[in-house]
Amino acid sequence: MSEISEIIPPYVEIEKDKPQLFIKCPRERIRDLVQHFVKLQLRFNTMTGVDLKDKLCVVYHFSYYPIIHGKSGVINVKVEIPKDDPRIPTISDILEPAFYYEREIWEFFGIVFEGHPRLEHLFLSPDYPKHPLRKS
Amino acid sequence: MSSIIPVGPYHPALHEPLLIKLYVEGELVVDVDLRFGHVHRGIEWLGERRTWIQVPYLAERICGICGDVHRRTYIAGVEKLLDIEPPPRAQYIRTIMLELERIHSHLLIIAALYHAMSFDAWFMQIMAIREKVMDLCEMISGNRKHYAMSVIGGVRRDIPDELKPKILKVIQEVRDYTRKVIIPVMEGDKTYQARTRQVSVISYDDALKYHLAGPTLRGSGVYSDVRYDEPYEIYPELEWEVVTHPDGDNWARMYVRAVEVLVSCDIIEQCVKKLPSGDILHPKAKPWLRLPPRVPEGEILSRSEAPRGEVVHYIRSAGGDRPDRWRVRVPTYANFGGIKPLLVGTHVADVPISYTSIDPCLSCTNRFEIVDVRTGRSKVLTETEMKLISRKYTKYLRDGVNKKVLNI
């Protein structure tokens, strides 16, 4: 546990009984957490949008480089977002690869990344009206 | 871009159309913009409407070159959620198929690079040796591609003992050819070096900053490979090494691939020699060949090293007979994050080579668009025209190199 607490700051909650490390972060603190992970040089694998029926969720996937950190494994950061207010701060200025992932999640789930420089369609046609991976 | 196609590529780069907007000043690329989506197939949407045992066939069809690794990644995730482990023999067979796939994928991209540089004789020769690997895959699985070998809890087909000498013979041929021909040509040919050395250099820091994947990352000197970072199947039991090169240019990326072919040959040889006897399917998994299992509630991130880099599958189960959410991140998608350091600052004639060096599928890259910043004129080049420019440049360099050699 002590090893984890060095990496995971106190404002996040660790989910129990999971085969991998899943943590929950409040949406206001996600930029702080990502900045913290960037400083630690964690690998940013990808971002996933999930529709949990009553709310939306963005999962940020990070992993260790054994050559830098001396251990392996993944850290999944979950941020839950209410459906009636689907907004979350962007991290594309901190982490360059998030530029495309955020556009993709906005396109498929309608989650608005505030401060993203170019929230345009990436895969679908520019006039596509819906967010197709929403379950409703 | 005025035509409207309602669905675009889920797997954005590999062998599917992609628009690269190059902003140039004279011959120099100053900015790049990408637009994908021309052949989006909605695979994630489809996957959420298929059962656990139908999705692997869909996952395999994400890519026409490295399909097996997608199938394996998905199945490994489901196995972890079900908390079962395939028997050792099945893990060995999976490893053999994954490495055969890596060999033919790497040989293909090396051949494609020679083609982009107008060395068509090399292209034909490397494709000929690759064909033997494809035949071997067909002997083992019944298919040249889309082997459908892994199933939940094991593999579908066994490797009979009489196939072992054939595998070892082909592996030896590939190893000899790579060691005696492909690598010496890379190290020795002056024109090849003039086109690739110090072109599109990605530094160690940039590779980490843009979170690149696979040989593109290792070609910049980063010691990272999912087979080593988060070992799966039987890789920890085998003797092999992660291949890196510190230069970070096109030459280093291709060199890493060539040496990885040798490493894969070693891995396959060890697997074939050590192949244990026993079952190829977990006893619990037999009914799941026909009926989908009930996967307990949970979520998992499954990772594997594809020929092009790290493949990531996020699988979420709500307790039913089909996934609640299935998300795929392919290596080329990660490498497109680094397209700016790769292409900005290069010459237009170098773009096809630099672009090939990150190993996307070029075959369907429909066109490049060139906008001249100074005049504002825009001109759309087809891939053939783009290759012609690249070939002319090779000819120019080759003549130059020959003259230099004569002068000495």
Coordinates of C-alpha atoms in Angstrom, one line a residue:
Chain A
M1 CA 0.0 0.0 0.0
S2 CA 2.8 2.4 0.8
E3 CA 4.2 2.1 -2.7
I4 CA 0.8 3.0 -4.2
S5 CA 0.4 6.0 -1.9
E6 CA 3.7 7.5 -3.3
I7 CA 2.2 7.5 -6.8
I8 CA -1.5 8.0 -6.1
P9 CA -2.3 11.4 -4.5
P10 CA -4.8 11.5 -1.6
Y11 CA -7.7 13.1 -3.5
V12 CA -8.4 9.9 -5.5
E13 CA -10.3 6.8 -4.4
I14 CA -8.9 3.3 -5.1
E15 CA -11.5 0.8 -6.3
K16 CA -11.4 -2.6 -4.6
D17 CA -11.7 -6.2 -5.9
K18 CA -10.4 -5.5 -9.4
P19 CA -7.8 -7.5 -11.3
Q20 CA -6.0 -4.2 -12.1
L21 CA -5.6 -0.9 -10.4
F22 CA -8.6 1.3 -11.0
I23 CA -8.9 4.7 -9.3
K24 CA -11.6 7.3 -9.3
C25 CA -10.7 10.9 -9.6
P26 CA -13.1 13.9 -9.3
R27 CA -13.4 15.8 -12.5
E28 CA -12.0 19.1 -11.2
R29 CA -8.7 17.4 -10.2
I30 CA -8.0 15.4 -13.4
R31 CA -5.6 18.0 -14.7
D32 CA -3.6 17.9 -11.5
L33 CA -3.5 14.1 -11.6
V34 CA -2.4 14.0 -15.2
Q35 CA 0.3 16.6 -14.6
H36 CA 1.5 14.5 -11.6
F37 CA 1.7 11.4 -13.9
V38 CA 3.5 13.3 -16.6
K39 CA 6.1 14.3 -14.1
L40 CA 6.5 10.7 -13.1
Q41 CA 7.0 9.8 -16.8
L42 CA 4.3 7.2 -16.9
R43 CA 3.3 5.9 -20.3
F44 CA -0.1 7.2 -21.5
N45 CA -1.7 4.3 -23.3
T46 CA -5.1 5.7 -24.3
M47 CA -8.4 7.2 -23.3
T48 CA -11.8 5.5 -23.3
G49 CA -15.3 6.8 -23.2
V50 CA -17.9 4.6 -21.5
D51 CA -21.6 5.0 -21.2
L52 CA -22.7 3.7 -17.8
K53 CA -26.4 4.2 -18.6
D54 CA -27.1 6.6 -15.7
K55 CA -23.9 8.6 -16.3
L56 CA -20.9 8.9 -18.6
C57 CA -17.3 8.0 -17.8
V58 CA -13.9 8.8 -19.2
V59 CA -11.1 6.3 -18.4
Y60 CA -7.5 7.4 -18.7
H61 CA -5.1 4.5 -19.1
F62 CA -1.5 4.8 -17.9
S63 CA 1.3 2.2 -17.5
Y64 CA 4.8 1.9 -16.1
Y65 CA 8.0 1.6 -18.1
P66 CA 9.9 -1.1 -16.2
I67 CA 13.2 0.4 -17.4
I68 CA 12.4 3.8 -15.8
H69 CA 10.1 2.8 -12.9
G70 CA 11.4 -0.6 -12.0
K71 CA 8.0 -2.2 -12.1
S72 CA 5.2 -3.1 -14.5
G73 CA 1.5 -2.6 -14.4
V74 CA -1.3 -0.3 -15.5
I75 CA -3.2 2.5 -13.7
N76 CA -6.7 3.2 -15.0
V77 CA -8.1 6.6 -13.9
K78 CA -11.9 6.9 -14.0
V79 CA -13.7 10.2 -14.1
E80 CA -17.5 10.1 -13.9
I81 CA -19.5 12.7 -15.6
P82 CA -23.3 13.4 -15.2
K83 CA -25.3 13.0 -18.4
D84 CA -27.0 16.4 -18.1
D85 CA -23.7 18.2 -17.8
P86 CA -21.2 16.3 -20.0
R87 CA -18.1 18.5 -19.6
I88 CA -14.6 17.8 -18.5
P89 CA -11.3 19.9 -18.7
T90 CA -9.0 19.0 -21.6
I91 CA -5.6 17.5 -21.0
S92 CA -4.4 17.9 -24.6
D93 CA -2.1 20.8 -23.7
I94 CA -0.3 18.6 -21.1
L95 CA -0.3 15.3 -23.0
E96 CA 0.0 15.7 -26.8
P97 CA -1.5 12.4 -27.8
A98 CA -4.8 13.2 -26.0
F99 CA -5.5 15.6 -28.9
Y100 CA -6.9 12.9 -31.1
Y101 CA -8.4 10.7 -28.3
E102 CA -10.4 13.6 -26.9
R103 CA -11.8 14.4 -30.4
E104 CA -12.8 10.8 -30.8
I105 CA -14.6 10.6 -27.4
W106 CA -16.4 13.9 -28.1
E107 CA -17.5 12.5 -31.4
F108 CA -18.8 9.2 -30.1
F109 CA -20.1 10.2 -26.6
G110 CA -20.8 13.9 -26.8
I111 CA -18.4 14.7 -23.9
V112 CA -17.2 18.3 -24.3
F113 CA -13.5 18.7 -23.5
E114 CA -13.3 22.3 -22.3
G115 CA -10.3 24.2 -23.7
H116 CA -9.5 21.7 -26.5
P117 CA -8.1 23.7 -29.4
R118 CA -10.1 21.9 -32.2
L119 CA -13.1 19.8 -31.2
E120 CA -14.0 18.6 -34.7
H121 CA -15.1 15.3 -36.2
L122 CA -12.3 12.9 -36.6
F123 CA -13.8 9.6 -37.9
L124 CA -17.4 10.5 -38.8
S125 CA -18.7 12.8 -41.5
P126 CA -18.6 16.5 -40.4
D127 CA -22.4 16.7 -40.4
Y128 CA -23.1 13.5 -38.5
P129 CA -25.8 14.5 -36.0
K130 CA -25.6 11.8 -33.3
H131 CA -23.1 10.4 -30.7
P132 CA -23.3 6.8 -31.9
L133 CA -21.8 4.9 -28.9
R134 CA -24.2 6.4 -26.4
K135 CA -26.6 3.7 -25.1
S136 CA -29.7 5.9 -25.2
Chain B
M1 CA -13.7 16.3 -48.4
S2 CA -17.1 17.3 -49.5
S3 CA -18.3 13.8 -50.0
I4 CA -20.2 12.4 -47.1
I5 CA -19.4 8.9 -45.8
P6 CA -21.4 8.1 -42.7
V7 CA -18.9 5.8 -41.1
G8 CA -15.1 6.0 -41.2
P9 CA -12.2 3.8 -40.2
Y10 CA -12.1 2.6 -36.7
H11 CA -8.7 1.4 -37.2
P12 CA -7.7 4.6 -38.7
A13 CA -4.4 4.1 -40.5
L14 CA -3.8 0.5 -41.3
H15 CA -4.5 -0.3 -44.9
E16 CA -7.3 2.2 -45.0
P17 CA -7.6 5.6 -46.6
L18 CA -6.1 8.6 -44.8
L19 CA -5.7 12.2 -45.7
I20 CA -2.4 13.8 -44.8
K21 CA -2.3 17.6 -45.3
L22 CA 1.2 18.7 -45.7
Y23 CA 1.9 22.4 -45.3
V24 CA 5.0 23.2 -47.3
E25 CA 7.3 26.1 -47.9
G26 CA 9.1 25.2 -51.2
E27 CA 10.3 21.7 -50.6
L28 CA 10.2 21.8 -46.8
V29 CA 7.3 20.5 -44.8
V30 CA 6.3 23.0 -42.1
D31 CA 3.0 21.5 -40.8
V32 CA 0.9 18.4 -41.1
D33 CA -2.7 17.7 -40.6
L34 CA -4.5 14.4 -40.6
R35 CA -8.0 13.4 -41.4
F36 CA -9.2 9.8 -41.1
G37 CA -12.6 8.2 -41.3
H38 CA -13.1 7.2 -44.9
V39 CA -13.8 3.6 -44.2
H40 CA -15.0 3.6 -40.6
R41 CA -16.6 0.3 -40.0
G42 CA -18.0 0.9 -36.5
I43 CA -16.3 -2.2 -35.1
E44 CA -16.7 -1.2 -31.4
W45 CA -20.4 -0.6 -31.9
L46 CA -20.7 -4.0 -33.7
G47 CA -18.6 -5.7 -30.9
E48 CA -21.1 -4.5 -28.2
R49 CA -23.8 -6.4 -30.1
R50 CA -22.0 -9.7 -30.5
T51 CA -21.4 -12.4 -27.9
W52 CA -18.1 -13.1 -26.2
I53 CA -17.2 -15.8 -28.7
Q54 CA -18.2 -13.9 -31.8
V55 CA -16.1 -10.8 -31.0
P56 CA -12.7 -12.6 -31.6
Y57 CA -13.6 -13.1 -35.3
L58 CA -14.4 -9.4 -35.5
A59 CA -11.3 -8.4 -33.6
E60 CA -9.2 -10.4 -36.0
R61 CA -10.6 -8.5 -38.9
I62 CA -9.5 -5.1 -37.5
C63 CA -6.2 -5.5 -39.4
G64 CA -5.3 -7.5 -42.5
I65 CA -1.7 -7.9 -41.4
C66 CA -1.6 -8.2 -37.6
G67 CA -5.1 -9.7 -36.9
D68 CA -3.9 -12.5 -34.7
V69 CA -2.5 -10.2 -32.0
H70 CA -5.9 -8.4 -31.8
R71 CA -7.6 -11.7 -31.3
R72 CA -5.1 -12.7 -28.7
T73 CA -5.3 -9.4 -26.8
Y74 CA -9.1 -9.6 -26.6
I75 CA -9.1 -13.2 -25.6
A76 CA -6.5 -12.7 -22.9
G77 CA -8.6 -9.9 -21.4
V78 CA -11.7 -12.1 -21.3
E79 CA -9.7 -15.0 -19.8
K80 CA -8.5 -12.7 -17.0
L81 CA -12.1 -11.6 -16.3
L82 CA -13.1 -15.3 -16.2
D83 CA -10.0 -16.1 -14.1
I84 CA -8.8 -19.0 -16.2
E85 CA -5.4 -19.6 -17.7
P86 CA -4.8 -21.6 -20.9
P87 CA -2.7 -24.7 -20.7
P88 CA 1.1 -24.4 -21.4
R89 CA 1.0 -26.1 -24.8
A90 CA -1.7 -23.6 -26.0
Q91 CA 0.5 -20.7 -24.8
Y92 CA 3.4 -22.0 -26.8
I93 CA 1.3 -22.3 -29.9
R94 CA -0.1 -18.8 -29.5
T95 CA 3.5 -17.5 -29.2
I96 CA 4.5 -19.2 -32.3
M97 CA 1.6 -17.7 -34.3
L98 CA 2.3 -14.2 -32.9
E99 CA 5.9 -14.4 -33.8
L100 CA 5.2 -15.7 -37.3
E101 CA 2.9 -12.8 -37.8
R102 CA 5.6 -10.4 -36.6
I103 CA 8.1 -11.9 -39.1
H104 CA 5.8 -11.6 -42.1
S105 CA 4.7 -8.1 -41.1
H106 CA 8.2 -6.8 -40.7
L107 CA 9.3 -8.3 -44.0
L108 CA 6.4 -6.7 -45.7
I109 CA 7.2 -3.2 -44.4
I110 CA 10.9 -3.6 -45.3
A111 CA 9.9 -4.6 -48.8
A112 CA 7.4 -1.7 -49.0
L113 CA 10.1 0.8 -48.0
Y114 CA 12.4 -0.5 -50.8
H115 CA 9.4 -0.2 -53.2
A116 CA 8.9 3.5 -52.1
M117 CA 12.6 4.1 -52.8
S118 CA 12.4 2.4 -56.2
F119 CA 14.5 -0.6 -55.3
D120 CA 11.9 -3.0 -56.8
A121 CA 14.3 -5.9 -57.2
W122 CA 14.7 -5.9 -53.4
F123 CA 11.0 -5.6 -53.0
M124 CA 10.4 -8.8 -55.1
Q125 CA 13.1 -10.8 -53.3
I126 CA 11.9 -9.9 -49.8
M127 CA 8.3 -10.7 -50.8
A128 CA 9.5 -14.1 -52.1
I129 CA 11.0 -15.0 -48.7
R130 CA 7.9 -13.7 -46.9
E131 CA 5.8 -16.0 -49.1
K132 CA 7.4 -19.0 -47.4
V133 CA 6.3 -17.7 -44.0
M134 CA 2.8 -17.2 -45.3
D135 CA 2.8 -20.8 -46.6
L136 CA 3.9 -22.0 -43.2
C137 CA 1.0 -20.1 -41.5
E138 CA -1.3 -21.9 -43.9
M139 CA 0.2 -25.3 -43.1
I140 CA -0.3 -24.6 -39.4
S141 CA -3.7 -22.9 -39.2
G142 CA -5.3 -23.5 -42.6
N143 CA -5.2 -19.9 -43.5
R144 CA -2.6 -17.5 -44.8
K145 CA -4.1 -14.7 -42.7
H146 CA -6.8 -14.6 -40.1
Y147 CA -5.6 -17.8 -38.4
A148 CA -8.4 -17.9 -35.8
M149 CA -6.1 -20.0 -33.6
S150 CA -6.8 -18.6 -30.2
V151 CA -10.1 -19.3 -28.5
I152 CA -11.1 -18.5 -24.9
G153 CA -9.2 -21.0 -22.8
G154 CA -6.7 -22.3 -25.3
V155 CA -6.2 -22.7 -29.1
R156 CA -8.3 -24.2 -31.8
R157 CA -5.8 -26.4 -33.6
D158 CA -2.7 -28.3 -32.5
I159 CA 0.7 -28.3 -34.2
P160 CA 1.4 -31.9 -35.1
D161 CA 4.9 -33.3 -34.7
E162 CA 5.5 -33.8 -38.4
L163 CA 5.2 -30.0 -39.0
K164 CA 8.1 -29.2 -36.6
P165 CA 10.9 -29.9 -39.1
K166 CA 9.1 -27.8 -41.7
I167 CA 8.8 -24.9 -39.3
L168 CA 12.5 -25.1 -38.3
K169 CA 13.5 -25.2 -42.0
V170 CA 11.6 -22.1 -43.0
I171 CA 12.8 -20.3 -39.9
Q172 CA 16.4 -21.1 -40.8
E173 CA 15.9 -19.8 -44.3
V174 CA 14.4 -16.6 -43.1
R175 CA 17.2 -16.1 -40.6
D176 CA 19.9 -16.8 -43.2
Y177 CA 18.3 -14.4 -45.6
T178 CA 17.9 -11.6 -43.0
R179 CA 21.4 -12.1 -41.7
K180 CA 23.2 -12.4 -45.0
V181 CA 21.2 -10.1 -47.3
I182 CA 18.7 -7.7 -45.6
I183 CA 20.9 -6.4 -42.8
P184 CA 24.2 -6.1 -44.9
V185 CA 22.2 -4.2 -47.6
M186 CA 20.9 -1.8 -44.9
E187 CA 24.4 -1.3 -43.4
G188 CA 26.3 -1.2 -46.7
D189 CA 24.2 0.4 -49.5
K190 CA 25.1 4.0 -49.9
T191 CA 21.9 5.1 -51.7
Y192 CA 19.8 3.5 -49.1
Q193 CA 21.7 5.2 -46.3
A194 CA 21.5 8.6 -48.1
R195 CA 17.7 8.3 -48.2
T196 CA 17.2 7.2 -44.6
R197 CA 20.1 8.3 -42.4
Q198 CA 19.4 11.5 -40.4
V199 CA 16.0 11.8 -42.1
S200 CA 12.9 12.4 -39.8
V201 CA 14.9 12.1 -36.6
I202 CA 12.7 11.6 -33.4
S203 CA 14.8 12.1 -30.3
Y204 CA 14.6 9.9 -27.2
D205 CA 12.7 12.7 -25.3
D206 CA 10.2 13.3 -28.1
A207 CA 9.5 9.5 -28.3
L208 CA 8.6 9.5 -24.6
K209 CA 6.8 12.8 -24.9
Y210 CA 4.5 11.7 -27.7
H211 CA 4.1 8.2 -26.3
L212 CA 5.0 6.4 -29.5
A213 CA 4.8 2.6 -29.8
G214 CA 6.7 -0.3 -31.1
P215 CA 9.7 -0.1 -33.4
T216 CA 9.1 3.7 -33.8
L217 CA 9.7 4.0 -30.0
R218 CA 12.5 1.5 -29.9
G219 CA 14.2 3.1 -32.9
S220 CA 14.6 6.2 -30.7
G221 CA 16.5 4.2 -28.1
V222 CA 13.6 3.6 -25.6
Y223 CA 13.9 0.2 -24.1
S224 CA 10.2 -0.7 -24.1
D225 CA 8.3 -3.7 -25.4
V226 CA 5.1 -5.0 -24.0
R227 CA 6.5 -8.6 -24.2
Y228 CA 9.1 -7.3 -21.7
D229 CA 7.1 -4.6 -19.9
E230 CA 4.1 -6.8 -19.0
P231 CA 5.1 -10.3 -20.0
Y232 CA 2.3 -12.6 -21.4
E233 CA 2.0 -16.1 -22.7
I234 CA 5.5 -17.8 -22.3
Y235 CA 7.8 -14.9 -23.2
P236 CA 9.3 -14.7 -19.6
E237 CA 10.5 -18.3 -20.0
L238 CA 12.3 -17.7 -23.3
E239 CA 15.7 -16.2 -24.0
W240 CA 15.3 -13.1 -26.1
E241 CA 16.2 -9.4 -26.0
V242 CA 14.4 -6.1 -26.7
V243 CA 16.0 -4.5 -29.8
T244 CA 16.7 -0.8 -29.6
H245 CA 18.7 1.7 -31.6
P246 CA 19.7 5.2 -30.4
D247 CA 19.6 7.1 -33.7
G248 CA 15.9 7.7 -34.1
D249 CA 16.0 8.2 -37.9
N250 CA 14.3 6.2 -40.6
W251 CA 17.3 3.9 -40.8
A252 CA 17.2 3.1 -37.1
R253 CA 13.5 2.2 -37.3
M254 CA 14.0 -0.1 -40.2
Y255 CA 17.1 -1.7 -38.6
V256 CA 15.2 -2.4 -35.4
R257 CA 12.6 -4.3 -37.5
A258 CA 15.2 -6.3 -39.4
V259 CA 16.9 -7.4 -36.1
E260 CA 13.5 -8.2 -34.6
V261 CA 13.0 -10.7 -37.4
L262 CA 16.1 -12.5 -36.2
V263 CA 14.8 -12.3 -32.6
S264 CA 11.4 -13.7 -33.6
C265 CA 13.2 -16.6 -35.4
D266 CA 15.0 -17.4 -32.2
I267 CA 11.8 -17.3 -30.2
I268 CA 10.0 -19.6 -32.6
E269 CA 12.8 -22.0 -32.6
Q270 CA 12.9 -22.2 -28.9
C271 CA 9.1 -22.7 -28.7
V272 CA 9.1 -25.5 -31.3
K273 CA 12.0 -27.3 -29.5
K274 CA 10.4 -26.8 -26.0
L275 CA 6.8 -27.4 -27.0
P276 CA 5.3 -29.4 -24.1
S277 CA 2.8 -32.2 -24.5
G278 CA -0.7 -31.9 -23.1
D279 CA -4.1 -30.4 -23.7
I280 CA -4.6 -27.4 -25.9
L281 CA -7.8 -26.3 -24.3
H282 CA -8.7 -25.6 -20.7
P283 CA -11.2 -28.2 -19.4
K284 CA -13.7 -25.5 -18.5
A285 CA -13.5 -23.9 -21.9
K286 CA -14.9 -26.8 -24.1
P287 CA -18.5 -25.7 -24.0
W288 CA -17.4 -22.1 -24.9
L289 CA -16.4 -23.2 -28.4
R290 CA -20.1 -23.1 -29.2
L291 CA -21.9 -21.3 -26.3
P292 CA -20.9 -17.9 -25.0
P293 CA -19.7 -17.9 -21.4
R294 CA -21.3 -15.6 -18.7
V295 CA -18.4 -13.3 -17.9
P296 CA -18.6 -11.9 -14.4
E297 CA -18.9 -8.1 -14.0
G298 CA -15.6 -6.3 -14.3
E299 CA -13.3 -4.4 -16.5
I300 CA -9.8 -4.9 -17.7
L301 CA -7.1 -3.4 -19.9
S302 CA -5.4 -6.0 -22.0
R303 CA -2.1 -5.2 -23.8
S304 CA 0.1 -7.0 -26.3
E305 CA 3.0 -6.2 -28.6
A306 CA 1.8 -6.2 -32.2
P307 CA 4.4 -6.0 -35.0
R308 CA 3.7 -2.2 -35.1
G309 CA 3.7 -1.7 -31.4
E310 CA 1.5 -1.8 -28.4
V311 CA -2.1 -2.9 -28.9
V312 CA -4.6 -1.9 -26.1
H313 CA -8.0 -3.4 -25.6
Y314 CA -10.3 -2.2 -22.8
I315 CA -13.0 -4.7 -22.1
R316 CA -15.9 -4.1 -19.7
S317 CA -18.4 -6.7 -18.8
A318 CA -21.8 -6.0 -17.2
G319 CA -22.3 -9.7 -16.4
G320 CA -24.0 -10.8 -19.6
D321 CA -23.2 -12.9 -22.6
R322 CA -21.7 -9.9 -24.5
P323 CA -19.3 -7.1 -23.7
D324 CA -20.7 -3.9 -22.3
R325 CA -17.9 -1.8 -23.8
W326 CA -15.0 -2.9 -26.0
R327 CA -12.4 -0.3 -27.0
V328 CA -9.4 -0.9 -29.2
R329 CA -6.3 1.4 -29.5
V330 CA -4.0 0.3 -32.3
P331 CA -0.3 1.1 -32.5
T332 CA -0.5 3.3 -35.6
Y333 CA -3.1 5.5 -33.8
A334 CA -0.5 6.1 -31.1
N335 CA 2.2 6.7 -33.7
F336 CA 0.1 9.3 -35.5
G337 CA 0.5 11.4 -32.3
G338 CA 4.1 11.7 -33.3
I339 CA 3.5 12.6 -37.0
K340 CA 4.6 16.2 -36.5
P341 CA 8.1 15.5 -35.2
L342 CA 8.3 12.9 -37.9
L343 CA 7.3 14.9 -40.9
V344 CA 7.9 18.6 -40.1
G345 CA 11.3 19.7 -41.4
T346 CA 11.6 16.9 -44.0
H347 CA 11.5 17.3 -47.8
V348 CA 8.4 16.4 -49.7
A349 CA 10.4 13.6 -51.4
D350 CA 11.2 12.1 -48.0
V351 CA 7.6 12.0 -46.8
P352 CA 6.7 8.5 -48.3
I353 CA 9.8 7.0 -46.7
S354 CA 9.3 8.7 -43.3
Y355 CA 5.7 7.8 -43.4
T356 CA 6.4 4.1 -44.3
S357 CA 9.1 4.0 -41.6
I358 CA 6.4 4.1 -38.8
D359 CA 4.7 1.1 -40.6
P360 CA 1.2 2.2 -41.4
C361 CA -0.4 0.5 -44.4
L362 CA 0.4 2.6 -47.4
S363 CA -1.7 0.7 -49.9
C364 CA -4.9 2.6 -49.3
T365 CA -3.4 5.9 -48.4
N366 CA -5.4 7.6 -51.1
R367 CA -3.6 10.9 -51.5
F368 CA -1.4 13.6 -50.1
E369 CA -2.5 17.2 -50.4
I370 CA 0.2 19.8 -50.8
V371 CA -0.5 23.5 -50.0
D372 CA 2.2 26.0 -50.8
V373 CA 2.2 28.5 -47.9
R374 CA 3.8 31.3 -49.9
T375 CA 1.5 31.2 -53.0
G376 CA -1.5 29.7 -51.3
R377 CA -1.8 27.3 -54.3
S378 CA -3.1 23.9 -53.4
K379 CA -2.4 20.8 -55.4
V380 CA -3.5 17.2 -54.8
L381 CA -1.0 14.5 -55.6
T382 CA -2.0 10.9 -56.0
E383 CA 0.1 8.3 -54.3
T384 CA 1.7 7.3 -57.6
E385 CA 2.8 10.9 -58.3
M386 CA 4.2 11.1 -54.7
K387 CA 6.1 7.9 -55.2
L388 CA 7.4 9.2 -58.6
I389 CA 8.9 12.3 -56.8
S390 CA 10.5 9.9 -54.2
R391 CA 11.9 7.7 -57.0
K392 CA 13.4 10.7 -58.9
Y393 CA 15.1 11.8 -55.7
T394 CA 16.6 8.3 -55.2
K395 CA 17.9 8.4 -58.8
Y396 CA 19.4 11.8 -58.2
L397 CA 21.1 10.6 -55.1
R398 CA 22.2 7.4 -56.6
D399 CA 23.9 9.3 -59.5
G400 CA 25.5 11.6 -56.9
V401 CA 26.8 8.7 -54.8
N402 CA 28.2 7.0 -57.9
K403 CA 30.0 10.1 -58.9
K404 CA 31.4 10.5 -55.5
V405 CA 32.6 6.9 -55.5
L406 CA 34.2 7.4 -59.0
N407 CA 35.9 10.5 -57.8
I408 CA 37.5 8.6 -54.9

